Structure formats: structure tokens, C-alpha cells
Amino acid sequence: MQQPISAITAYDYPSARLCDEAGVQLILVGDSLGMVVAGCEDTTSVTLDHMVYHTEMVRRGVTKAVLVSDLPIDTYQTPEMTLESATRLMAAGADAVKLEGGFGQIAKLERLREAKIPVCAHIGMLPQRVKEEGGYKKKGKSEAEAEKLIESAALLEAAGAFAIVLESVVPEVAGAITERIDIPTIGIGAGSQCDGQIRVLHDVIGAYPWFVPPFATVYGNVSDVVKNSVEKYISDI
Ligand code: KIV
């Protein structure tokens, strides 16, 4: 079996540079920055200006990995609007953009393909729709939902996506999508049968102790390091 594609989020210069030096293959400037950087409840208050600013920071730290930047909510409502927003992220230094959604996004992907802007798709649980959904829910539990996910993945591939993030998808369905399409699937909370895995940096390094998603494995303890160091500093002066 091939080594899975490794992907992680980063939001600023030092974290991006450290992830790049560690050898991760894809760095996402995720709109999850609304939560783990800005402290908001969800990603729905992130704007294009925020994403441009953070993409510029991350670009300065990345020399090897592919840098993908998220199109935030309400910035890709029509194909032309998608192109305008994506063009700003590319000008800020992204190598590609990511957008959430399936069937409704096909014309937008086609417009980006015409403009030669690479796109990563994102299906399953869509954090930008968390309010309508009433929470973060597993996707693909029913046969109808599973079929819809498989079909939308195939259409997104045909429309030009170079990869698809599968978020909170039932592992067997993620496996079926991975088998069905030729572009890589990159899972988060979607089991091990994807071509790659993506995680939020703060979950991996233990930098956001107030909430850790159930599927996350925490490999570091940055929050303790920060607190202990600052406590030592305070007692030292
Ligand atoms: O915004 C983000 O961090 C993401 C990942 C969870 C895939 O979209």
C-alpha cells in the first residue's frame, strides 16, 4: 500500500514553515481559522479578506508543500463570483483553492477550470453549513445519502477537481468513493480508506485544548508548553 497523502492546516508564517519543514505534502489555509485562531463558534464569520491575509502569511513559510486556500462562506455563490474570489486567493499566494459542496458547485468548478485555477472539492459534513445542519453530523449513514456522496464525488472529478476532502463521512462510504474516482480523496473523520488524511494543526499539536474533535489524535501538548513557559516567565521577573 502507498503512503497516504499528508495534509494539515496552517494559518500563519511560523506554523506553515514548521509544517513544510516537517515534510507535509499539502498545507491548507482552512477557514477553520475562524475557530482555532479567531475564537469564533464556527467558520461562518470568516471573510475573503481574512483568507487573503492568512494566505499571504502562509505563502511566506511554504516552499515545498502544495498550498491550498479555502474560499469562505458566501464568496462563491455564482461561477463569476467564484472566479473573482479564487483569483484573490491565488494572487495572495495559493497554488489552489478549496470550496465546500457537491452538485451545486459543478458550474463553479468548470469556471475555475477554464481559468486554470486548480480546485480541491469538499463533501460530507460541510462546516460552512453547520447552522442549517444543526451541528457536526456524520454523513453517508443512509443508502440514499451514501449514493448522493458517491455521485457528487464523480461529478466533481469530471468538473475538474484535483482532489476531494471527505469530512465526517462513514468510512465504508469514503472507501467506496476512493475506489470509484481516480483523483485522491483526503479524509478527516472519514476512516483510513482514503488516499490521504488532513487534520487541523491545532488538534494535532494540542494547541486548542478547549475542544478536540472525537476523531482527532493529539500528538503534542503545545497548550501546556505555552502556559508553563509564561508561568515561569511571570515568576522569573
Ligand atoms: O477549514 C478547514 O480546516 C478544513 C479542513 C477541516 C478540511 O476545511
mmCIF file of C-alpha atoms and ligand atoms in Angstrom, residues 9 11 28 30-32 70 98 100 122 165 167 188 198 200, ligand 1:
data_model
loop_
_atom_site.group_PDB
_atom_site.id
_atom_site.type_symbol
_atom_site.label_atom_id
_atom_site.label_comp_id
_atom_site.label_asym_id
_atom_site.label_seq_id
_atom_site.Cartn_x
_atom_site.Cartn_y
_atom_site.Cartn_z
ATOM 1 C CA THR A 9 -3.923 23.231 8.089
ATOM 2 C CA TYR A 11 -2.672 29.840 9.339
ATOM 3 C CA LEU A 28 -4.469 24.161 3.768
ATOM 4 C CA GLY A 30 -8.501 26.461 6.243
ATOM 5 C CA ASP A 31 -11.391 28.682 7.192
ATOM 6 C CA SER A 32 -11.239 26.678 10.424
ATOM 7 C CA ASP A 70 -10.303 27.923 1.460
ATOM 8 C CA LYS A 98 -10.940 24.631 -1.900
ATOM 9 C CA GLU A 100 -17.419 23.122 0.023
ATOM 10 C CA HIS A 122 -15.005 19.170 -0.103
ATOM 11 C CA VAL A 165 -11.790 16.301 1.019
ATOM 12 C CA GLU A 167 -15.227 15.243 6.070
ATOM 13 C CA ILE A 188 -10.917 13.898 8.047
ATOM 14 C CA ILE A 198 -5.982 16.058 6.613
ATOM 15 C CA VAL A 200 -6.420 20.794 11.808
HETATM 16 O O1 KIV B 1 -11.141 24.609 7.221
HETATM 17 C C1 KIV B 1 -10.564 23.527 7.408
HETATM 18 O O2 KIV B 1 -9.675 23.394 8.238
HETATM 19 C C2 KIV B 1 -10.969 22.395 6.586
HETATM 20 C C3 KIV B 1 -10.414 21.055 6.964
HETATM 21 C C4 KIV B 1 -11.069 20.560 8.181
HETATM 22 C C5 KIV B 1 -10.512 20.089 5.851
HETATM 23 O O3 KIV B 1 -11.734 22.543 5.688
#
